[in-house]
């Protein structure tokens, strides 16, 4: 502690180290040093993460828990006769896109891209 300008006590704390920006870490084993990317999967490839946040399909933003204006829409796939075949594509739109009034055009743009992938007419 040291005495401040007007006689007040100011507490001097040690400097905070800068954050590490590396997303990988090194593991040393008997065979040598390996660069390992952290994964949330076990050895069988199953996802072990309990919470996977949704992302907006149009803006790629995270949809937070407080975004009560966000929606998730399933669009069904049809066969050549126009009958629903049991498959669907899911799109999530955040409240930001909906508040701007761009949800309709964003959903249309996303479906036009997806339609080519699923060979929909």
Coordinates of N, CA and C in Angstrom, one line a residue:
X1 N 0.8 -1.2 0.0 CA 0.0 0.0 0.0 C 0.9 1.2 0.0
X2 N 0.3 2.3 -0.6 CA 1.1 3.6 -0.5 C 0.0 4.7 -0.4
X3 N 0.5 5.8 0.0 CA -0.4 6.9 0.3 C -0.7 7.7 -1.0
X4 N -2.0 7.9 -1.3 CA -2.4 8.6 -2.5 C -2.2 10.1 -2.5
X5 N -2.7 10.8 -3.5 CA -2.5 12.2 -3.7 C -3.1 13.0 -2.5
X6 N -4.3 12.8 -2.1 CA -5.0 13.5 -1.1 C -5.0 12.8 0.3
X7 N -4.1 11.9 0.5 CA -4.1 11.2 1.7 C -4.8 9.9 1.7
X8 N -5.5 9.5 0.6 CA -6.2 8.3 0.5 C -5.3 7.1 0.3
X9 N -5.6 6.0 0.8 CA -4.8 4.8 0.6 C -5.2 4.1 -0.7
X10 N -4.2 3.9 -1.5 CA -4.4 3.2 -2.8 C -3.7 1.9 -2.7
X11 N -4.3 0.8 -3.2 CA -3.7 -0.5 -3.2 C -3.1 -0.7 -4.6
X12 N -1.9 -1.1 -4.6 CA -1.2 -1.4 -5.8 C -1.2 -2.9 -6.0
X13 N -1.8 -3.3 -7.1 CA -1.8 -4.8 -7.3 C -0.7 -5.1 -8.3
X14 N -0.3 -6.4 -8.3 CA 0.7 -6.8 -9.3 C 0.1 -6.8 -10.7
X15 N 0.9 -6.6 -11.7 CA 0.3 -6.5 -13.1 C -0.3 -7.9 -13.5
X16 N -1.4 -7.8 -14.3 CA -2.1 -9.0 -14.7 C -1.4 -9.5 -16.0
X17 N -1.0 -10.8 -16.0 CA -0.4 -11.3 -17.3 C -1.3 -11.3 -18.4
X18 N -0.8 -11.1 -19.7 CA -1.7 -11.0 -20.8 C -2.3 -12.4 -21.1
X19 N -3.5 -12.4 -21.7 CA -4.2 -13.7 -21.9 C -3.5 -14.5 -23.0
X20 N -3.5 -15.8 -22.9 CA -2.9 -16.7 -23.9 C -3.9 -16.9 -25.0
X21 N -3.5 -16.7 -26.2 CA -4.3 -16.7 -27.4 C -4.2 -18.1 -28.1
X22 N -3.5 -19.0 -27.6 CA -3.2 -20.2 -28.3 C -4.4 -21.2 -28.0
X23 N -4.9 -21.9 -29.0 CA -5.9 -22.8 -28.8 C -5.4 -24.3 -28.8
X24 N -4.1 -24.5 -28.8 CA -3.6 -25.8 -28.7 C -2.6 -25.8 -27.6
X25 N -2.3 -27.0 -27.1 CA -1.3 -27.2 -26.1 C -0.4 -28.4 -26.5
X26 N 0.7 -28.5 -25.8 CA 1.7 -29.6 -26.1 C 1.6 -30.7 -25.1
X27 N 1.7 -31.9 -25.5 CA 1.7 -33.1 -24.6 C 3.0 -33.8 -24.9
X28 N 3.7 -34.1 -23.8 CA 5.0 -34.8 -23.9 C 4.7 -36.3 -23.5
X29 N 5.0 -37.2 -24.4 CA 4.9 -38.6 -24.1 C 6.2 -39.3 -24.3
X30 N 6.2 -40.6 -24.2 CA 7.4 -41.4 -24.4 C 7.8 -41.3 -25.9
X31 N 6.9 -41.2 -26.8 CA 7.3 -41.1 -28.2 C 7.7 -39.7 -28.6
X32 N 7.5 -38.7 -27.9 CA 7.9 -37.4 -28.2 C 6.9 -36.3 -27.9
X33 N 7.1 -35.1 -28.5 CA 6.3 -34.0 -28.3 C 5.2 -33.9 -29.4
X34 N 4.0 -33.8 -29.0 CA 2.9 -33.7 -30.0 C 2.1 -32.5 -29.7
X35 N 1.6 -31.8 -30.8 CA 0.7 -30.7 -30.8 C -0.7 -31.2 -30.8
X36 N -1.4 -31.1 -29.7 CA -2.8 -31.7 -29.6 C -3.8 -30.6 -29.6
X37 N -4.8 -30.7 -30.4 CA -5.9 -29.7 -30.4 C -7.0 -30.2 -29.4
X38 N -7.4 -29.4 -28.5 CA -8.4 -29.8 -27.6 C -9.7 -30.1 -28.3
X39 N -10.3 -31.3 -27.9 CA -11.6 -31.7 -28.5 C -12.6 -32.0 -27.4
X40 N -13.8 -31.9 -27.7 CA -14.9 -32.3 -26.8 C -15.5 -33.6 -27.3
X41 N -14.7 -34.5 -27.7 CA -15.1 -35.8 -28.2 C -14.3 -36.9 -27.5
X42 N -14.9 -38.1 -27.3 CA -14.1 -39.1 -26.7 C -13.4 -39.9 -27.8
X43 N -12.8 -41.0 -27.5 CA -12.0 -41.8 -28.5 C -12.9 -42.4 -29.5
X44 N -14.2 -42.7 -29.2 CA -15.1 -43.3 -30.2 C -15.7 -42.2 -31.2
X45 N -15.4 -40.9 -30.9 CA -15.9 -39.9 -31.8 C -17.3 -39.3 -31.3
X46 N -17.8 -39.8 -30.2 CA -19.0 -39.2 -29.6 C -18.8 -37.9 -29.0
X47 N -19.7 -37.0 -29.2 CA -19.6 -35.6 -28.6 C -19.9 -35.8 -27.1
X48 N -19.0 -35.3 -26.2 CA -19.1 -35.4 -24.8 C -19.5 -34.0 -24.2
X49 N -19.7 -33.0 -25.0 CA -20.0 -31.7 -24.5 C -21.5 -31.7 -24.1
X50 N -21.8 -31.2 -22.9 CA -23.2 -31.1 -22.5 C -24.0 -30.0 -23.1
X51 N -23.4 -28.9 -23.5 CA -24.1 -27.8 -24.0 C -23.4 -27.4 -25.3
X52 N -24.1 -27.4 -26.4 CA -23.6 -26.9 -27.7 C -24.4 -25.7 -28.1
X53 N -23.9 -24.5 -28.1 CA -24.7 -23.3 -28.4 C -25.1 -23.3 -29.8
X54 N -26.3 -22.7 -30.0 CA -26.8 -22.6 -31.4 C -26.2 -21.3 -32.0
X55 N -26.0 -21.4 -33.3 CA -25.5 -20.2 -34.1 C -26.5 -19.8 -35.1
X56 N -26.6 -18.5 -35.4 CA -27.5 -18.0 -36.4 C -27.0 -18.5 -37.8
X57 N -27.9 -19.1 -38.6 CA -27.5 -19.6 -39.9 C -27.2 -18.5 -40.9
X58 N -27.7 -17.3 -40.6 CA -27.5 -16.2 -41.6 C -26.2 -15.4 -41.2
X59 N -26.0 -15.1 -40.0 CA -24.9 -14.3 -39.6 C -23.7 -15.0 -38.9
X60 N -24.0 -16.3 -38.5 CA -23.0 -17.1 -37.8 C -22.7 -16.6 -36.4
X61 N -23.6 -15.8 -35.8 CA -23.4 -15.3 -34.5 C -24.0 -16.4 -33.5
X62 N -23.4 -16.4 -32.3 CA -24.0 -17.3 -31.3 C -25.4 -16.7 -30.8
X63 N -26.3 -17.6 -30.7 CA -27.6 -17.3 -30.2 C -27.6 -17.5 -28.7
X64 N -27.6 -16.4 -27.9 CA -27.5 -16.5 -26.5 C -28.8 -16.9 -25.8
X65 N -28.7 -17.2 -24.5 CA -29.9 -17.6 -23.8 C -30.9 -16.5 -23.6
X66 N -30.4 -15.3 -23.7 CA -31.3 -14.1 -23.5 C -31.9 -13.6 -24.8
X67 N -31.6 -14.2 -25.9 CA -32.1 -13.8 -27.2 C -33.5 -14.5 -27.4
X68 N -34.5 -13.8 -26.8 CA -35.8 -14.4 -26.9 C -36.5 -14.2 -28.2
X69 N -36.0 -13.4 -29.1 CA -36.5 -13.2 -30.4 C -36.0 -14.2 -31.5
X70 N -35.1 -15.1 -31.1 CA -34.6 -16.0 -32.1 C -35.6 -17.1 -32.3
X71 N -35.5 -17.7 -33.5 CA -36.3 -18.8 -33.9 C -35.5 -19.9 -34.6
X72 N -36.0 -21.1 -34.6 CA -35.4 -22.2 -35.3 C -36.5 -22.8 -36.1
X73 N -36.2 -22.9 -37.4 CA -37.3 -23.4 -38.4 C -36.8 -24.6 -39.1
X74 N -37.7 -25.6 -39.2 CA -37.4 -26.9 -39.9 C -38.1 -26.8 -41.2
X75 N -37.5 -26.9 -42.3 CA -38.1 -26.9 -43.7 C -38.0 -28.4 -44.2
X76 N -39.2 -28.9 -44.5 CA -39.3 -30.3 -44.9 C -38.8 -30.5 -46.3
X77 N -38.2 -31.6 -46.6 CA -37.8 -32.0 -48.0 C -39.0 -32.8 -48.6
X78 N -39.1 -32.6 -49.9 CA -40.2 -33.2 -50.7 C -39.6 -34.1 -51.7
X79 N -40.3 -35.2 -52.1 CA -39.8 -36.0 -53.2 C -40.3 -35.5 -54.5
X80 N -40.1 -36.2 -55.6 CA -40.5 -35.7 -56.9 C -42.0 -35.5 -57.1
X81 N -42.8 -36.2 -56.3 CA -44.2 -36.0 -56.4 C -44.8 -34.9 -55.5
X82 N -43.9 -34.3 -54.7 CA -44.3 -33.2 -53.8 C -44.8 -33.7 -52.5
X83 N -44.4 -34.9 -52.1 CA -44.8 -35.5 -50.8 C -43.6 -35.4 -49.9
X84 N -43.9 -35.1 -48.6 CA -42.9 -35.0 -47.6 C -42.2 -36.4 -47.4
X85 N -40.9 -36.4 -47.4 CA -40.2 -37.7 -47.4 C -39.6 -38.0 -46.0
X86 N -39.9 -37.2 -45.0 CA -39.4 -37.4 -43.6 C -38.1 -36.8 -43.3
X87 N -37.4 -36.1 -44.2 CA -36.2 -35.4 -44.0 C -36.5 -33.9 -43.9
X88 N -35.6 -33.1 -43.2 CA -35.8 -31.7 -43.1 C -34.5 -31.0 -42.9
X89 N -34.4 -29.7 -43.2 CA -33.3 -28.9 -43.0 C -33.6 -27.9 -41.9
X90 N -32.7 -27.7 -40.9 CA -33.0 -26.8 -39.8 C -32.2 -25.5 -40.0
X91 N -32.9 -24.4 -39.8 CA -32.2 -23.1 -39.9 C -32.6 -22.3 -38.6
X92 N -31.6 -21.7 -38.0 CA -31.8 -20.9 -36.8 C -31.5 -19.4 -37.1
X93 N -32.4 -18.5 -36.8 CA -32.2 -17.1 -37.0 C -32.2 -16.3 -35.7
X94 N -31.2 -15.5 -35.5 CA -31.1 -14.7 -34.3 C -32.1 -13.5 -34.3
X95 N -32.3 -13.0 -33.1 CA -33.2 -11.8 -33.0 C -32.7 -10.6 -33.7
X96 N -31.4 -10.5 -33.9 CA -30.8 -9.3 -34.6 C -31.3 -9.3 -36.1
X97 N -31.3 -10.4 -36.7 CA -31.8 -10.5 -38.1 C -33.3 -10.2 -38.2
X98 N -34.0 -10.8 -37.3 CA -35.4 -10.6 -37.3 C -35.8 -9.1 -37.0
X99 N -35.1 -8.5 -36.1 CA -35.4 -7.1 -35.8 C -35.1 -6.1 -36.9
X100 N -34.1 -6.5 -37.8 CA -33.8 -5.7 -38.9 C -34.8 -5.9 -40.1
X101 N -35.6 -6.9 -40.0 CA -36.5 -7.2 -41.0 C -35.9 -8.0 -42.2
X102 N -34.8 -8.6 -41.9 CA -34.1 -9.4 -43.0 C -34.3 -10.9 -42.9
X103 N -35.1 -11.3 -42.0 CA -35.3 -12.8 -41.8 C -35.8 -13.5 -43.0
X104 N -36.8 -12.9 -43.7 CA -37.3 -13.5 -44.9 C -36.3 -13.6 -46.0
X105 N -35.6 -12.6 -46.3 CA -34.5 -12.7 -47.3 C -33.4 -13.6 -46.9
X106 N -33.0 -13.6 -45.6 CA -32.0 -14.5 -45.2 C -32.4 -15.9 -45.3
X107 N -33.6 -16.2 -44.9 CA -34.1 -17.6 -45.0 C -34.2 -18.1 -46.4
X108 N -34.7 -17.2 -47.3 CA -34.7 -17.5 -48.7 C -33.3 -17.8 -49.3
X109 N -32.4 -16.9 -49.0 CA -31.0 -17.1 -49.4 C -30.4 -18.4 -48.9
X110 N -30.7 -18.8 -47.6 CA -30.2 -20.0 -47.0 C -30.8 -21.2 -47.7
X111 N -32.1 -21.1 -48.0 CA -32.8 -22.3 -48.6 C -32.3 -22.5 -50.0
X112 N -32.1 -21.4 -50.8 CA -31.6 -21.6 -52.1 C -30.3 -22.3 -52.2
X113 N -29.4 -22.0 -51.2 CA -28.1 -22.8 -51.1 C -28.3 -24.2 -50.8
X114 N -29.2 -24.4 -49.8 CA -29.4 -25.8 -49.3 C -30.2 -26.6 -50.3
X115 N -31.0 -26.0 -51.1 CA -31.9 -26.7 -52.0 C -31.0 -27.5 -53.1
X116 N -29.9 -26.9 -53.4 CA -29.0 -27.5 -54.4 C -28.3 -28.7 -53.8
X117 N -28.0 -28.7 -52.5 CA -27.4 -29.8 -51.8 C -28.3 -31.0 -51.6
X118 N -29.6 -30.7 -51.4 CA -30.5 -31.8 -51.1 C -31.3 -32.2 -52.4
X119 N -30.9 -31.6 -53.5 CA -31.5 -31.9 -54.9 C -33.0 -31.7 -54.8
X120 N -33.4 -30.5 -54.3 CA -34.9 -30.2 -54.2 C -35.2 -29.3 -55.4
X121 N -36.4 -29.4 -55.9 CA -36.8 -28.5 -57.0 C -37.3 -27.2 -56.6

